[in-house]
Short mmCIF file of C-alpha atoms in Angstrom, two decimals:
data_model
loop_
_atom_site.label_atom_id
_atom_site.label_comp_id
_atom_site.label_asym_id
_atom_site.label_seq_id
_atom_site.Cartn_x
_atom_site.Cartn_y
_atom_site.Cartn_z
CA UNK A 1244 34.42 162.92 70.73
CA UNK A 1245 32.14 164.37 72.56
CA UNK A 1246 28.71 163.26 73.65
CA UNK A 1247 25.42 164.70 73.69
CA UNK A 1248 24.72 167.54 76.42
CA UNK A 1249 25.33 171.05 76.31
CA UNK A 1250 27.93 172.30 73.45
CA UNK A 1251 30.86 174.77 74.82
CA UNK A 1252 31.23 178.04 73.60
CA UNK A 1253 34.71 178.00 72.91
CA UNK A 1254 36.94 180.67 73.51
CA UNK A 1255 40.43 180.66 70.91
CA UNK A 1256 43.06 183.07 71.53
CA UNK A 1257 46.70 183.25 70.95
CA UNK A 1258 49.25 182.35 73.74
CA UNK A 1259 50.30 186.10 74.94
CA UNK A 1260 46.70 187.83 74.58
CA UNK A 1261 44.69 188.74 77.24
CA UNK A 1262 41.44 186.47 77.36
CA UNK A 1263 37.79 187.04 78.78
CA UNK A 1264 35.60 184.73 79.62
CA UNK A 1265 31.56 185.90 80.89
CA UNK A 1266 28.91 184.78 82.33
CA UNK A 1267 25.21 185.47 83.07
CA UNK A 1268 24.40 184.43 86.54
CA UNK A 1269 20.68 184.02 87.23
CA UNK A 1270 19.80 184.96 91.35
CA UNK A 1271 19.85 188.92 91.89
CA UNK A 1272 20.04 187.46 95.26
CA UNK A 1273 23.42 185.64 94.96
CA UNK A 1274 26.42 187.61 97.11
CA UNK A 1275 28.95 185.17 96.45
CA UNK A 1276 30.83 184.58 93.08
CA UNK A 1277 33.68 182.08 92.29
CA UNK A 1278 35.25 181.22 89.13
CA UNK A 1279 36.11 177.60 88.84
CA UNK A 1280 38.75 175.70 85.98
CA UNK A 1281 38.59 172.37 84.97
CA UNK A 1282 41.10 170.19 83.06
CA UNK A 1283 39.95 167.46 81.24
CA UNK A 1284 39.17 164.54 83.68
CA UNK A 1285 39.59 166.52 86.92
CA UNK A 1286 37.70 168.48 89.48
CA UNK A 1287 36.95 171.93 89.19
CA UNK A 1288 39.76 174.05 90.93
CA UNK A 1289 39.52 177.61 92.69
CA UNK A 1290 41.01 180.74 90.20
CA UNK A 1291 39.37 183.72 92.26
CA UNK A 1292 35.99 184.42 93.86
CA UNK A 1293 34.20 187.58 94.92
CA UNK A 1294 31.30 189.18 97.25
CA UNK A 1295 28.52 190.93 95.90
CA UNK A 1296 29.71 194.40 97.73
CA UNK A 1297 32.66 194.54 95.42
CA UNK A 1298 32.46 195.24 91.70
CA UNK A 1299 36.52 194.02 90.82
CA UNK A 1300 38.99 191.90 92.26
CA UNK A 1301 42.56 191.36 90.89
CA UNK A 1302 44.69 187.58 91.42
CA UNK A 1303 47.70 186.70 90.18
CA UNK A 1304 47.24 187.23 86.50
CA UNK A 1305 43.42 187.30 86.66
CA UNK A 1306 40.56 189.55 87.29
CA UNK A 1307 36.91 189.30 88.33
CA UNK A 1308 34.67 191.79 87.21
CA UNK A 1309 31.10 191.80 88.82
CA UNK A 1310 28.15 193.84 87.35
CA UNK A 1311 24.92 192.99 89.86
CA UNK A 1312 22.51 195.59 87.59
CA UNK A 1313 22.90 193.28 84.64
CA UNK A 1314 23.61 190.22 86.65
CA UNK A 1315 26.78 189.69 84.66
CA UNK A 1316 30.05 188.73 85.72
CA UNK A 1317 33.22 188.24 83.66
CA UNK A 1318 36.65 186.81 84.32
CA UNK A 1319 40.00 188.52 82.77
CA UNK A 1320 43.15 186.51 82.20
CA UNK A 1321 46.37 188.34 81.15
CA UNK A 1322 48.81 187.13 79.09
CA UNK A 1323 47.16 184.06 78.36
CA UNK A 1324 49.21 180.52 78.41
CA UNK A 1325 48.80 177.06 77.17
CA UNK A 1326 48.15 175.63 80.35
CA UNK A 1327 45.45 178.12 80.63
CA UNK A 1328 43.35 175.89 78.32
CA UNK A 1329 40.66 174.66 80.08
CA UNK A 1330 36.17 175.01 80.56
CA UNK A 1331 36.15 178.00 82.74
CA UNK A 1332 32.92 177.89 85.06
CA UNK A 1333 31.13 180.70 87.14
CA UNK A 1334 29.85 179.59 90.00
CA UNK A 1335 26.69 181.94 92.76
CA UNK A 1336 25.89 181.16 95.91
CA UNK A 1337 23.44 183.72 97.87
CA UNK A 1338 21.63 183.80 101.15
CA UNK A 1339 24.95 182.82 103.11
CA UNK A 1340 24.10 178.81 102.24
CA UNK A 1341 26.98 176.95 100.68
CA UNK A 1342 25.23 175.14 97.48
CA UNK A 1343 26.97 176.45 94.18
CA UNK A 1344 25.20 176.81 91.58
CA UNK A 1345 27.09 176.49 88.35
CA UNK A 1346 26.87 177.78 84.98
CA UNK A 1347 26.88 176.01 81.64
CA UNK A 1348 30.89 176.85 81.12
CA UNK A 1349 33.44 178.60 78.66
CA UNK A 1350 35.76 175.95 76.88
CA UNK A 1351 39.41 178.16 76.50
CA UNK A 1352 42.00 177.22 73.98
CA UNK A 1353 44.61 178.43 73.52
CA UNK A 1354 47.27 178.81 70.63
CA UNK A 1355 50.77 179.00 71.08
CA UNK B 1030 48.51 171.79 99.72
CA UNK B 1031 45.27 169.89 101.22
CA UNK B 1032 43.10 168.13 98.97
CA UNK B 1033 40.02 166.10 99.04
CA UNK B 1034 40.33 162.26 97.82
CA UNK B 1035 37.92 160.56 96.13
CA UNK B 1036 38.35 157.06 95.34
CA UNK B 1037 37.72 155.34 92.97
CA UNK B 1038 38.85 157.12 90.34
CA UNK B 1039 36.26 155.15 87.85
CA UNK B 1040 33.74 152.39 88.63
CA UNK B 1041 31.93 150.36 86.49
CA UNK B 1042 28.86 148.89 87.70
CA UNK B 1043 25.24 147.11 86.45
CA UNK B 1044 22.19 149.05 87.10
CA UNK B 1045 20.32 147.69 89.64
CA UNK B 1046 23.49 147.48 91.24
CA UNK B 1047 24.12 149.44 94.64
CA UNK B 1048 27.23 151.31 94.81
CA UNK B 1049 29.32 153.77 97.51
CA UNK B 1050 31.22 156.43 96.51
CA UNK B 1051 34.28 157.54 99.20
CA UNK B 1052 35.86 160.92 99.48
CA UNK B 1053 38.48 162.02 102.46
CA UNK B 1054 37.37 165.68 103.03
CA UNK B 1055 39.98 168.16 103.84
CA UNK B 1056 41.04 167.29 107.82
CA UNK B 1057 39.58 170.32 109.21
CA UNK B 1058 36.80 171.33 106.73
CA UNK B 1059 33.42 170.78 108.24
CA UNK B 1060 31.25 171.20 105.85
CA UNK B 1061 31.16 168.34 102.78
CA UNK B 1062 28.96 168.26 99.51
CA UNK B 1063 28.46 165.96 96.63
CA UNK B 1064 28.00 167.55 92.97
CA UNK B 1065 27.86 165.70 89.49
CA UNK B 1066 28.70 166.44 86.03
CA UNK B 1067 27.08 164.32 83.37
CA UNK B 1068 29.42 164.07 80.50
CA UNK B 1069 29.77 167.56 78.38
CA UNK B 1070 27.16 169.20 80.78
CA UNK B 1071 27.69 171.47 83.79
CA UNK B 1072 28.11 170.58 87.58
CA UNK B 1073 24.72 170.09 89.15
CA UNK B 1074 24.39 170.32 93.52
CA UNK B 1075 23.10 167.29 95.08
CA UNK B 1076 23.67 167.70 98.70
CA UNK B 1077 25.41 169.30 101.63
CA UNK B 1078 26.17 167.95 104.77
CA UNK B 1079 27.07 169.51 108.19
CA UNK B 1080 26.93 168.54 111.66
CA UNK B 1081 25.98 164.90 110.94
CA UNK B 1082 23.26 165.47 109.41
CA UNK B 1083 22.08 166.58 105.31
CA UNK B 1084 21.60 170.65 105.13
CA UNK B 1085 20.58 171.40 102.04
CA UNK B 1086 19.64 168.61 98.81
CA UNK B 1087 18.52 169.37 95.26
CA UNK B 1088 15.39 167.69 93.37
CA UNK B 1089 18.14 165.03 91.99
CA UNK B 1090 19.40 163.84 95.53
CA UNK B 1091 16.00 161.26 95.91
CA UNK B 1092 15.41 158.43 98.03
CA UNK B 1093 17.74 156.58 95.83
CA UNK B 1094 20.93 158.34 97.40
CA UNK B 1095 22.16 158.65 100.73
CA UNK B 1096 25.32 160.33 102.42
CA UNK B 1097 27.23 158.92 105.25
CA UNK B 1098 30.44 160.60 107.61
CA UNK B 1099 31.05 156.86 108.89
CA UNK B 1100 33.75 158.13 110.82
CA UNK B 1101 36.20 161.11 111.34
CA UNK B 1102 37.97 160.95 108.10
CA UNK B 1103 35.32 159.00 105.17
CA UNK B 1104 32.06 161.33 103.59
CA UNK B 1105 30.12 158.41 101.40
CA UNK B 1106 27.48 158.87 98.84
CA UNK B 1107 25.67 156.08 98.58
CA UNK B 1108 23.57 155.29 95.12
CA UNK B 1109 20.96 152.08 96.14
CA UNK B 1110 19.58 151.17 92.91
CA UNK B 1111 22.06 152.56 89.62
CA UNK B 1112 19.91 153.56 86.72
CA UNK B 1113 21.99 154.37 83.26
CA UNK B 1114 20.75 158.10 83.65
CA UNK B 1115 23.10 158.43 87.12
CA UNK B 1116 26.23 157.76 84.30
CA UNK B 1117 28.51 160.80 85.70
CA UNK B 1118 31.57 162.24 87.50
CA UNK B 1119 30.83 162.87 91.01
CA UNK B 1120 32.24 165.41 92.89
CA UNK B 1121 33.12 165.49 96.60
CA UNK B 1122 33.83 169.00 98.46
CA UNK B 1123 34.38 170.14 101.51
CA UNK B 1124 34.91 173.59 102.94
CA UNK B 1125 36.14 174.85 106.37
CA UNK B 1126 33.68 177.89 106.95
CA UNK B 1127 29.89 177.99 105.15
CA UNK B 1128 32.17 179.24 101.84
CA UNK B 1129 35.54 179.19 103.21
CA UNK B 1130 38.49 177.11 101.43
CA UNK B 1131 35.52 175.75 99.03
CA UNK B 1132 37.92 172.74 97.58
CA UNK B 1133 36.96 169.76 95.20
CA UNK B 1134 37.97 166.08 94.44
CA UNK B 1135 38.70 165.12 91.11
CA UNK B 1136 35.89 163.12 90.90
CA UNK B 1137 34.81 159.39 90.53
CA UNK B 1138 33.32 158.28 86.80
CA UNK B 1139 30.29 156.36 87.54
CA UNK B 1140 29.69 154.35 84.47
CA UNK B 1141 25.85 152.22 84.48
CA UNK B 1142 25.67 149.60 82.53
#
């Protein structure tokens, strides 16, 4: 079970739909923007980052969407799979320094 | 596909006790960081490293933690005294450029007992 610290929101959706997952980042100075995944038990792995002078950027099968005048950035995942399931984290980094700066996280599960 | 190694995978230890947490860093990354994730919480920043020497540490990184590049290959984070709050997964990075190839470990559970 799980122990006491922050609770997940927790994203369901059915295997097929398109899911999205946001976040509020906090610096209005931050020009860097990566969504992380993690698995249970493992490190948080790279899905798709981007710059603070772009306000989209497409990957294989996901999508960052950056809004800087509501400090709000989402992440888009189409035609969502099993092994999608996973906490989804944001991650800003600003000022051209390299510490991340991670937010609480998005638990995604999905149904087949 | 390059990854960063971090062994061990779990360690147990007494608090009081000292321990040393290894990660090999990607071979040509030059920049190498140490995060942790208390359980059910998000990752938290402790330090960066560059150069042979720390660039940037948060409020948790005290004098109770060090980091060490012993050699050309090894990035150590060193914990003196263990206190049951330091319980966590640690994280070792490393990245090529300042944000470049930005890669994690999959962590070491520190358990204090």
């Amino acid at each position: 079970g799980e122990s006491v610290g922050l609770h997940l929101p927790t994203l369901s959706v059915q295997e097929g739909d398109n899911s999205i997952i946001n976040c509020a980042y906090s610096n209005s100075a931050s020009d860097y923007f990566i969504w992380y995944k993690q698995e249970s038990g493992k490190g948080p792995q790279f899905i798709i980052d981007i710059r603070s002078n772009m306000d989209k950027r497409q990957g294989q099968r996901v999508t960052v969407l950056l809004n800087k005048t509501v400090k709000h950035l989402s992440l888009q995942i189409a035609a969502t799979q099993p092994g999608d399931s996973a906490v989804y984290f944001c991650a800003e980094t600003s000022g051209g320094y390299n510490k991340l700066i991670f937010g609480a996280g998005t638990r995604l599960a999905v149904h087949p | 596909e390059p990854e960063v190694t971090q062994t061990p995978s779990h360690q147990v230890t007494q608090m009081g006790q000292e321990v040393i947490l290894r990660c090999v860093p990607i071979s040509n990354h030059l920049y190498f960081y140490w995060y942790r994730q208390i359980l059910g919480q998000k990752v938290e920043f402790l330090v960066s490293f560059y150069n042979n020497e720390i660039s940037e540490k948060s409020e948790i990184f005290d004098d109770q933690f060090s980091v060490e590049r012993p050699d050309g290959s090894n990035f150590t984070l060193k914990i003196r005294s263990t206190k049951l709050e330091d319980s966590a997964m640690y994280f070792c990075a490393s990245s090529q450029t300042v944000l470049g190839g930005y890669t994690f470990g999959s962590g070491t559970r520190l358990t204090v007992v």
